[in-house]
Short mmCIF file of N, CA and C in Angstrom, two decimals:
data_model
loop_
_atom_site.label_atom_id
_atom_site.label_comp_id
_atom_site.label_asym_id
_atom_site.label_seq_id
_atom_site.Cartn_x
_atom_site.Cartn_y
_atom_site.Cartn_z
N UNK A 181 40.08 21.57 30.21
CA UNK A 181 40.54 21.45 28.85
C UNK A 181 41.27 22.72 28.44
N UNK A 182 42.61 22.41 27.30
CA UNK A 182 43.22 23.60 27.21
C UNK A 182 42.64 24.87 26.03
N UNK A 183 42.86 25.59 25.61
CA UNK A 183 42.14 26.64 24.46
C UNK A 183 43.71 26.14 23.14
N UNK A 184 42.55 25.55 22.51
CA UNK A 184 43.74 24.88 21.49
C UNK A 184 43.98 25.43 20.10
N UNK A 185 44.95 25.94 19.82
CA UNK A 185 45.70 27.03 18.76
C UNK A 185 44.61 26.14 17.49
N UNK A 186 44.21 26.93 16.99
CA UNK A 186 44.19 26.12 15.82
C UNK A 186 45.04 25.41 14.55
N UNK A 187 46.26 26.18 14.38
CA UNK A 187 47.50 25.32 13.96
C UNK A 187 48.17 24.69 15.12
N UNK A 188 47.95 23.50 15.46
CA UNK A 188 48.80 23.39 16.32
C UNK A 188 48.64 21.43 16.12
N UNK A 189 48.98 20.74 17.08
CA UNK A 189 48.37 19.31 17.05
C UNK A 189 47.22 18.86 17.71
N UNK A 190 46.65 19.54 18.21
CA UNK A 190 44.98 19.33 18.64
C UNK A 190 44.71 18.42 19.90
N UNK A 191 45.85 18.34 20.91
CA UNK A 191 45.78 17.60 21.56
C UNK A 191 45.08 18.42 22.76
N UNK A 192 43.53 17.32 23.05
CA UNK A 192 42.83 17.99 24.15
C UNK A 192 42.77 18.28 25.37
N UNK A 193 43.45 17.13 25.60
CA UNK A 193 43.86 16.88 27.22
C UNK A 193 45.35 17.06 27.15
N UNK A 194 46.03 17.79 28.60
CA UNK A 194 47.37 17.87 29.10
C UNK A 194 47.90 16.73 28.89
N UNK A 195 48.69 16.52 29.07
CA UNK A 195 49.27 15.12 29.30
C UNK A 195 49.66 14.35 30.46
N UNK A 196 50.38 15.93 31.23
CA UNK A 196 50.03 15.70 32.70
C UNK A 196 48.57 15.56 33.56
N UNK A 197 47.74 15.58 32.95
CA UNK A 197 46.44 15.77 33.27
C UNK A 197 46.05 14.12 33.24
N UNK A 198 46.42 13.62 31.94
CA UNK A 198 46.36 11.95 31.80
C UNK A 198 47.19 11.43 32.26
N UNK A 199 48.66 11.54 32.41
CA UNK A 199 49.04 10.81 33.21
C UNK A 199 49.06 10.81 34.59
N UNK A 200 48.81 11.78 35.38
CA UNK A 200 48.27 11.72 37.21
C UNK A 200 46.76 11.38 36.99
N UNK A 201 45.77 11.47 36.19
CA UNK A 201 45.09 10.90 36.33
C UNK A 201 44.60 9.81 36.41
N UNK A 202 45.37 8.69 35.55
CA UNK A 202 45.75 7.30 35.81
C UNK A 202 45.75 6.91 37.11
N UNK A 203 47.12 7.53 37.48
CA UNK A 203 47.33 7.29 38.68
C UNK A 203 46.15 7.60 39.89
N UNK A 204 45.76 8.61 39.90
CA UNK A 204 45.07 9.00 40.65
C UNK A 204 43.66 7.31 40.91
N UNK A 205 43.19 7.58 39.16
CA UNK A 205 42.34 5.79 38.86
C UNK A 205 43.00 5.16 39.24
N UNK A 206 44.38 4.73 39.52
CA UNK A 206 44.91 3.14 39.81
C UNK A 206 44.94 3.35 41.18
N UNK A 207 45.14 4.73 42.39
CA UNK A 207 45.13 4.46 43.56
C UNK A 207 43.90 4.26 43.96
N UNK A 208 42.75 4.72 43.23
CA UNK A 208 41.53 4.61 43.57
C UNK A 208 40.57 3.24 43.45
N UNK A 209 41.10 2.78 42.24
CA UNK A 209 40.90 1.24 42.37
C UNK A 209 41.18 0.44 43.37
N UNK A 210 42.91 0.96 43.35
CA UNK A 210 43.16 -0.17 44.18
C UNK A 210 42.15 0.09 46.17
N UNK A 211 42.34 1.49 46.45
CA UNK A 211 41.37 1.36 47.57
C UNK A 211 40.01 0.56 47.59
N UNK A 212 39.36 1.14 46.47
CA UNK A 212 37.99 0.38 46.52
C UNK A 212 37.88 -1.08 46.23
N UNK A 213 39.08 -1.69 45.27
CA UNK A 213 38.48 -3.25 45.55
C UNK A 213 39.90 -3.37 46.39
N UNK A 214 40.35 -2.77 47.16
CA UNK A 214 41.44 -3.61 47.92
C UNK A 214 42.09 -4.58 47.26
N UNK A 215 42.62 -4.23 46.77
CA UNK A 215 44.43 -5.07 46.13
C UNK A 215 45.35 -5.00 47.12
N UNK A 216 45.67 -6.45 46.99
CA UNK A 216 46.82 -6.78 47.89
C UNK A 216 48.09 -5.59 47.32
N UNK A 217 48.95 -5.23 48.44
CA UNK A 217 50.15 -4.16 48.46
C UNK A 217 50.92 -4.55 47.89
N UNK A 218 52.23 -4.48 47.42
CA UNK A 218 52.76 -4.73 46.65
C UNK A 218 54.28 -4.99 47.94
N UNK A 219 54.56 -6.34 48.87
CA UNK A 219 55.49 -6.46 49.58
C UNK A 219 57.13 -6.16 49.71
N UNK A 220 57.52 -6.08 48.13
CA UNK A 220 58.64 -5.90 48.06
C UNK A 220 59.38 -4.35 48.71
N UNK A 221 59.59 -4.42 49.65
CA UNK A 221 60.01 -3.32 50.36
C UNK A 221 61.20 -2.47 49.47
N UNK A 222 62.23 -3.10 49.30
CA UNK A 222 63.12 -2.38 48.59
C UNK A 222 62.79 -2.08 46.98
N UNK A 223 61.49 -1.85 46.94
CA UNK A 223 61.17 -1.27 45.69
C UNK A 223 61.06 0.34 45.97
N UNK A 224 61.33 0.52 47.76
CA UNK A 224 60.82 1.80 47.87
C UNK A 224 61.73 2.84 47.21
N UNK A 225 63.10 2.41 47.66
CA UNK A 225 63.98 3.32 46.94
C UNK A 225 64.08 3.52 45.88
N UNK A 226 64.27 2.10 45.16
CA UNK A 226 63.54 2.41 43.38
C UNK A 226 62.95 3.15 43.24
N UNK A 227 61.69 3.60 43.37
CA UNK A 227 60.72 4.89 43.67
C UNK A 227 61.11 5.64 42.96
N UNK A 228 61.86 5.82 44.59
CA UNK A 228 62.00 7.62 44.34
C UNK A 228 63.65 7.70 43.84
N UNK A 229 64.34 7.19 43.21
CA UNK A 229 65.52 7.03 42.46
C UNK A 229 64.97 7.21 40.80
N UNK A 230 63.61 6.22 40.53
CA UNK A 230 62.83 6.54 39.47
C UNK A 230 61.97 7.79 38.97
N UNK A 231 61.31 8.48 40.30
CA UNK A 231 60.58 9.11 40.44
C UNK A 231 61.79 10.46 40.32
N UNK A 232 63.25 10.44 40.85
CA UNK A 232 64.06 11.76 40.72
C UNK A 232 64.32 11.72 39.21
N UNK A 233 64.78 10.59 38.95
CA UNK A 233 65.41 10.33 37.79
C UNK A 233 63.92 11.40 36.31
N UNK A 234 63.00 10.19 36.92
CA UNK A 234 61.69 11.35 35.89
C UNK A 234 61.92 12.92 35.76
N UNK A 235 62.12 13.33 37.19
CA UNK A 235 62.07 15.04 37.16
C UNK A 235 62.90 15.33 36.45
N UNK A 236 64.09 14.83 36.42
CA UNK A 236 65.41 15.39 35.80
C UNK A 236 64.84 15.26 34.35
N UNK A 237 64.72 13.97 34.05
CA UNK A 237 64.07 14.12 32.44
C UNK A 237 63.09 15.10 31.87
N UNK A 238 62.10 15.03 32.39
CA UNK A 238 60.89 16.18 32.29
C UNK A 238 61.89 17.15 32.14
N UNK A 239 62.47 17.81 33.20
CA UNK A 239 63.06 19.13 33.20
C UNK A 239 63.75 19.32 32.29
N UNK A 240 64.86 18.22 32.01
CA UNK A 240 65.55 18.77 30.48
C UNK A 240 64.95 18.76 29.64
N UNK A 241 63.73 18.12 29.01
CA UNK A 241 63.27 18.23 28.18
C UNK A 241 62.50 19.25 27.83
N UNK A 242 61.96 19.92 28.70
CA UNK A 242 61.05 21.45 28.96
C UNK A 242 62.29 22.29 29.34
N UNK A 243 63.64 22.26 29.71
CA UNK A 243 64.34 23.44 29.04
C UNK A 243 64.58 23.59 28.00
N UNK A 244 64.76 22.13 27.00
CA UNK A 244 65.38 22.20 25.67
C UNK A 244 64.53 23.30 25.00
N UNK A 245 62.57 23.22 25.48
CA UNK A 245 61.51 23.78 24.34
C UNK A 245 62.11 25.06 24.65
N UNK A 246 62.27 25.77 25.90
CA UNK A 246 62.64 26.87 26.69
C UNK A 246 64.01 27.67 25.48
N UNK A 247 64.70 27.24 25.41
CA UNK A 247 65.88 27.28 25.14
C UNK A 247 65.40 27.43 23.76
N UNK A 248 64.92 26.40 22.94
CA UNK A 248 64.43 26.99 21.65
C UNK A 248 63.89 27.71 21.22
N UNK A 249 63.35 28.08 22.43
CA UNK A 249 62.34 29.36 21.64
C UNK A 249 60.72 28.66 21.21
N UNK A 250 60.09 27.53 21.86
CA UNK A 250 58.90 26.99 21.23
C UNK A 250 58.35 26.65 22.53
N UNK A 251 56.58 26.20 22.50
CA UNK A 251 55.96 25.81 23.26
C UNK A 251 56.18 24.72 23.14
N UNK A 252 56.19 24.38 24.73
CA UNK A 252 56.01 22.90 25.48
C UNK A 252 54.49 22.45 25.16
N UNK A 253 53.51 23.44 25.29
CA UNK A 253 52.31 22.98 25.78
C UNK A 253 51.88 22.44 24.08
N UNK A 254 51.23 20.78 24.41
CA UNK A 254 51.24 20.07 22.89
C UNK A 254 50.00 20.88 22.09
N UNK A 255 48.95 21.97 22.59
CA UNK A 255 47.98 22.36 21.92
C UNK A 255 48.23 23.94 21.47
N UNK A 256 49.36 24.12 21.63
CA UNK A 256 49.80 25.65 20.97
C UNK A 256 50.94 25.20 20.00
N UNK A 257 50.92 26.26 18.86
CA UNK A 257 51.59 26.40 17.75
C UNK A 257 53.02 25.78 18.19
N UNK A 258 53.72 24.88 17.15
CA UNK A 258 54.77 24.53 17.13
C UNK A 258 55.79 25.59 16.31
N UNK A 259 56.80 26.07 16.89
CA UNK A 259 57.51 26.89 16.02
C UNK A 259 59.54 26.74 15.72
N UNK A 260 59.39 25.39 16.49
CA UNK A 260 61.05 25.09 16.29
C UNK A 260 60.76 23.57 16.42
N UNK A 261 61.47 22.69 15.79
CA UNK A 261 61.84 21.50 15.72
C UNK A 261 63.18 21.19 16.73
N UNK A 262 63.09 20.64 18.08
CA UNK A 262 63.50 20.05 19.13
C UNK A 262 64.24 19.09 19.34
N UNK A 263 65.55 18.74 18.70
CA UNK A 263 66.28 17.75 18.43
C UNK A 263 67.56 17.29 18.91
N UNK A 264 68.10 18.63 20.01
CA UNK A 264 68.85 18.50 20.84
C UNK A 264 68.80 18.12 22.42
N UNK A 265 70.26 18.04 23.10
CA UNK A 265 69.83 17.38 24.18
C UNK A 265 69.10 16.22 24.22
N UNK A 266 68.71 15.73 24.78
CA UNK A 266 67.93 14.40 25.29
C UNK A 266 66.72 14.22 24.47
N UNK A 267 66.64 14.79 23.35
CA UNK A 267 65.45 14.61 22.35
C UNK A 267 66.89 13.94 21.48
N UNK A 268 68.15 14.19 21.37
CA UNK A 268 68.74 12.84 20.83
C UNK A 268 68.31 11.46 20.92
N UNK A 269 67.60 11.24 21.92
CA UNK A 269 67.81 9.72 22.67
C UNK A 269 66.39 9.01 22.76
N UNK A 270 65.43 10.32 22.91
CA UNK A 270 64.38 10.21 22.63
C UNK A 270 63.52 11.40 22.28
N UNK A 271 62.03 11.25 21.51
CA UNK A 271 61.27 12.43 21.09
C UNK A 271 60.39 12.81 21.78
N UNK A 272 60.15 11.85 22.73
CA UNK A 272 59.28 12.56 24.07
C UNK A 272 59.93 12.20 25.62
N UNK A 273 60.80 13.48 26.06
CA UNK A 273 61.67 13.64 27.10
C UNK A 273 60.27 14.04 28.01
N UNK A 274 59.42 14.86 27.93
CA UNK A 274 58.85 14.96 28.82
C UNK A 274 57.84 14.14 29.33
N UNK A 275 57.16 13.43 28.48
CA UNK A 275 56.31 12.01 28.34
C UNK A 275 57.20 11.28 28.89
N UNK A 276 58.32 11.11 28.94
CA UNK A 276 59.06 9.59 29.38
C UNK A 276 59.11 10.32 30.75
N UNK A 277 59.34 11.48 30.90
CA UNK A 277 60.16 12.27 32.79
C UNK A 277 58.32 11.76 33.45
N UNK A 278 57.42 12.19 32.99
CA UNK A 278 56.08 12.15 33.78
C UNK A 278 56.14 10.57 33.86
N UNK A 279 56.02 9.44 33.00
CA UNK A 279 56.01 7.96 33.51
C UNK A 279 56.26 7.87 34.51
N UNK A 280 57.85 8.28 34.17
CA UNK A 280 58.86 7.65 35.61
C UNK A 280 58.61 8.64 36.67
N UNK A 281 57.77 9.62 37.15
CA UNK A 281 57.89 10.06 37.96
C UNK A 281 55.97 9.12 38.40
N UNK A 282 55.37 8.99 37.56
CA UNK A 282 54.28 7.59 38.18
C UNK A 282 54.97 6.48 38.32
N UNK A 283 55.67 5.93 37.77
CA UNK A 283 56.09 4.66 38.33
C UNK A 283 57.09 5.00 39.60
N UNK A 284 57.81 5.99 39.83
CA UNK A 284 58.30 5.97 41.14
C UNK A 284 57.29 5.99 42.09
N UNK A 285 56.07 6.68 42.11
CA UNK A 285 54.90 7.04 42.92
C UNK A 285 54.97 5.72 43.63
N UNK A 286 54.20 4.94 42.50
CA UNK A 286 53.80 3.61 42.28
C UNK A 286 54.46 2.85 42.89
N UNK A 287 55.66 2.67 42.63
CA UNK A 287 56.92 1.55 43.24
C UNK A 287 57.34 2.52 45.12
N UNK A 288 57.25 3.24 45.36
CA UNK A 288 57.75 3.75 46.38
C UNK A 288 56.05 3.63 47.96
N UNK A 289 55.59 4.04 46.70
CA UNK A 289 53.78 3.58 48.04
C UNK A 289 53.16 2.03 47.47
N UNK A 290 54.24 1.11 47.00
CA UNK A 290 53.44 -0.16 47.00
C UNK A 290 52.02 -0.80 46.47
N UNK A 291 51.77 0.20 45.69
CA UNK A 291 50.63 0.17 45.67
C UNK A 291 50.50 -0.41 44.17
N UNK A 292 49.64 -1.46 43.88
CA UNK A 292 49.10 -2.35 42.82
C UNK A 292 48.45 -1.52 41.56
N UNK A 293 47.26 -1.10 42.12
CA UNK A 293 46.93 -0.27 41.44
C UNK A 293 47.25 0.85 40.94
N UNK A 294 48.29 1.89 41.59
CA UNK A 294 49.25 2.55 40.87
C UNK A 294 50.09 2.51 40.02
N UNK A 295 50.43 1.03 39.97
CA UNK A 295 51.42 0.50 39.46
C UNK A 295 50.59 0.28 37.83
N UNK A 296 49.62 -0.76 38.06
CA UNK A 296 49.01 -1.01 36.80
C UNK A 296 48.56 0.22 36.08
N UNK A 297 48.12 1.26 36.42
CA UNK A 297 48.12 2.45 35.85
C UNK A 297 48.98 3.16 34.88
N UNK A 298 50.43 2.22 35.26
CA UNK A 298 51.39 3.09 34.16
C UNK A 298 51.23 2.21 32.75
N UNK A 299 51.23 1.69 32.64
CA UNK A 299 50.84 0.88 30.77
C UNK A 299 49.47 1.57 30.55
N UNK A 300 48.96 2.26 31.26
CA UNK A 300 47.47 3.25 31.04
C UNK A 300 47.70 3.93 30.19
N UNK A 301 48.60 4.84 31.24
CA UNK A 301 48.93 6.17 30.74
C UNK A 301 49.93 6.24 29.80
N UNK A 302 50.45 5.15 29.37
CA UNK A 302 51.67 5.12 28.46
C UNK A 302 50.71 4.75 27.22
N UNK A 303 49.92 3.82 27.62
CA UNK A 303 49.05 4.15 26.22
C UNK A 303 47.92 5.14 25.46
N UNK A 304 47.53 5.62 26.59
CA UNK A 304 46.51 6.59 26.86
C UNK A 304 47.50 7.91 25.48
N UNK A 305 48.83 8.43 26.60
CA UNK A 305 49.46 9.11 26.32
C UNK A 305 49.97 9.05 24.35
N UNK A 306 50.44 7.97 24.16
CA UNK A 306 50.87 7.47 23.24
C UNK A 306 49.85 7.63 21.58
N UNK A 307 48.42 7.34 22.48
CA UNK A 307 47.65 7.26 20.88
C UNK A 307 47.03 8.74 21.01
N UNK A 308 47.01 9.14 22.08
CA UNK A 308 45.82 10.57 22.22
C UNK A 308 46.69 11.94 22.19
N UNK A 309 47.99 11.78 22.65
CA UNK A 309 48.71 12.75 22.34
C UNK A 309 49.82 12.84 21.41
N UNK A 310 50.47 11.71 21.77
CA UNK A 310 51.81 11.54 20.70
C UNK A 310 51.35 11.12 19.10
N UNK A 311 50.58 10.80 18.82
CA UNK A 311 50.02 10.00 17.45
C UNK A 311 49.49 11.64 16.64
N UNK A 312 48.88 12.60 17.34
CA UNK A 312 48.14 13.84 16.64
C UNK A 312 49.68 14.82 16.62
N UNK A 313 50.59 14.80 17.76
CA UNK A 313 51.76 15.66 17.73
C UNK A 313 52.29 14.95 16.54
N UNK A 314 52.57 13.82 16.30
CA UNK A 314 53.25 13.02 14.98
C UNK A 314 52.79 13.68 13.38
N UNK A 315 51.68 13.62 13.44
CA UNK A 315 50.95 14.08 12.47
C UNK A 315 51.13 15.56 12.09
N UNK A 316 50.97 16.16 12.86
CA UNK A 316 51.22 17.57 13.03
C UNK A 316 52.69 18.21 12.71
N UNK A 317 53.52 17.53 13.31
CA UNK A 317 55.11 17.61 13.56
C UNK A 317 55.37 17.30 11.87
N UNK A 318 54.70 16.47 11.19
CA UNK A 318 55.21 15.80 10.25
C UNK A 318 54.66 16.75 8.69
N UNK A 319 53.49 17.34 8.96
CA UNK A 319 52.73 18.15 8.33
C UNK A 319 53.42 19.66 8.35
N UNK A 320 54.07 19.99 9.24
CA UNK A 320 54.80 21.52 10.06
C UNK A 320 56.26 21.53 9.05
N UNK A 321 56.87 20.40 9.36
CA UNK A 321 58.14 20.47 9.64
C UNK A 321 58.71 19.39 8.50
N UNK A 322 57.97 18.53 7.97
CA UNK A 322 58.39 17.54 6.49
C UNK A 322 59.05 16.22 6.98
N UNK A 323 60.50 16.79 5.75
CA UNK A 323 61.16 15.47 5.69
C UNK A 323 62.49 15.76 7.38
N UNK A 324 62.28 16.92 7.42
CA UNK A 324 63.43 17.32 8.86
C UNK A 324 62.50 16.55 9.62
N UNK A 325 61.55 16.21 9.90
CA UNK A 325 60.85 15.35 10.99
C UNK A 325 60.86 14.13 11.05
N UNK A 326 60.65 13.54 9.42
CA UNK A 326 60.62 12.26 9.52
C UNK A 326 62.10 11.78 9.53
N UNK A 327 63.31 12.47 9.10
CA UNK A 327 64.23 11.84 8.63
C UNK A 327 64.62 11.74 10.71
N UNK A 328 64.28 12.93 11.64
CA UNK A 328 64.34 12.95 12.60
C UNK A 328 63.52 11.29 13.63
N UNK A 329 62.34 11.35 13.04
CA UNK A 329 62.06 9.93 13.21
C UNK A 329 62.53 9.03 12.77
N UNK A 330 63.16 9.08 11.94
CA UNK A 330 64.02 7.49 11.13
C UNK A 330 65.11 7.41 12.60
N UNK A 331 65.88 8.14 12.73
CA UNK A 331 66.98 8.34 13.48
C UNK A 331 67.00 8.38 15.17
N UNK A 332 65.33 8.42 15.93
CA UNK A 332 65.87 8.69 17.06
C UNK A 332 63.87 7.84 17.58
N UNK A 333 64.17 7.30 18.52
CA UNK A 333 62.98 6.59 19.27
C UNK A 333 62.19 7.36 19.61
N UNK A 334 60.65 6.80 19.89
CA UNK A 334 59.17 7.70 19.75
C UNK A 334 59.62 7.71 21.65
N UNK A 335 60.02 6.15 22.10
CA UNK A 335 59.81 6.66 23.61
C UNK A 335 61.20 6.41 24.04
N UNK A 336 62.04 5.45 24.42
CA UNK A 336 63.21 5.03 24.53
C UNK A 336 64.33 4.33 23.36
#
């Protein structure tokens, strides 16, 4: 668990922490009750076309915080509002780069239970981290946040 600012959005768990952990539960399921594989072979490249595509996202989105001058990490103080680059398009670049780098996992090792894991962690992610950053963001930063939410998607 992280040491969480007390102004900050209170989020307890990483996010990367919940979302490989999913995964980690969906490969582990699927070993122990044995789920059939997932046959479609040319999903492999999908993968990792999905799985590059994630990094690139993640990464711009953790240069944008870089570049602003603010923490990435969701349990330390927020100190700039993040609205350029690929936070145009969406408000969680790095939440969307970690998905797709599980669903490439997922789609590239065939695996069932990896796969079902990502609507986990997308929800997992969604009410436990993004819902307290919302709150927080909105409490910090006002009507520049919400008018920022009127204008640009929570995930895509």
């Amino acid at each position: 668990m992280a040491i969480v600012d007390e102004d900050s959005a209170q989020v307890r768990f990483p996010p990367p922490l919940i979302v490989f952990g999913a995964l980690f539960l969906g490969l582990a399921a699927d070993r122990l009750l044995g789920l059939p594989m997932i046959e479609l072979v040319w999903l492999r490249p999908v993968g990792v076309v999905c799985g590059a595509l994630g990094v690139a996202i993640l990464g711009s989105g953790l240069i944008g915080f870089i570049r602003a001058g603010t923490n990435p990490e969701p349990w330390k103080r927020d100190t700039q509002l993040v609205t350029s680059g690929l936070y145009r398009f969406t408000r969680n670049p790095m939440y969307l780069g970690m998905v797709m780098v599980q669903l490439g996992i997922a789609l590239f090792a065939l695996n069932t239970g990896a796969l079902v894991s990502v609507p986990l962690a997308i929800l997992l992610v969604d009410r436990f981290v993004i819902a307290r950053e919302e709150r927080h963001l909105t409490a910090t930063f006002g009507s520049a946040y919400r008018d920022y939410c009127d204008r640009v998607r929570r995930w895509l």
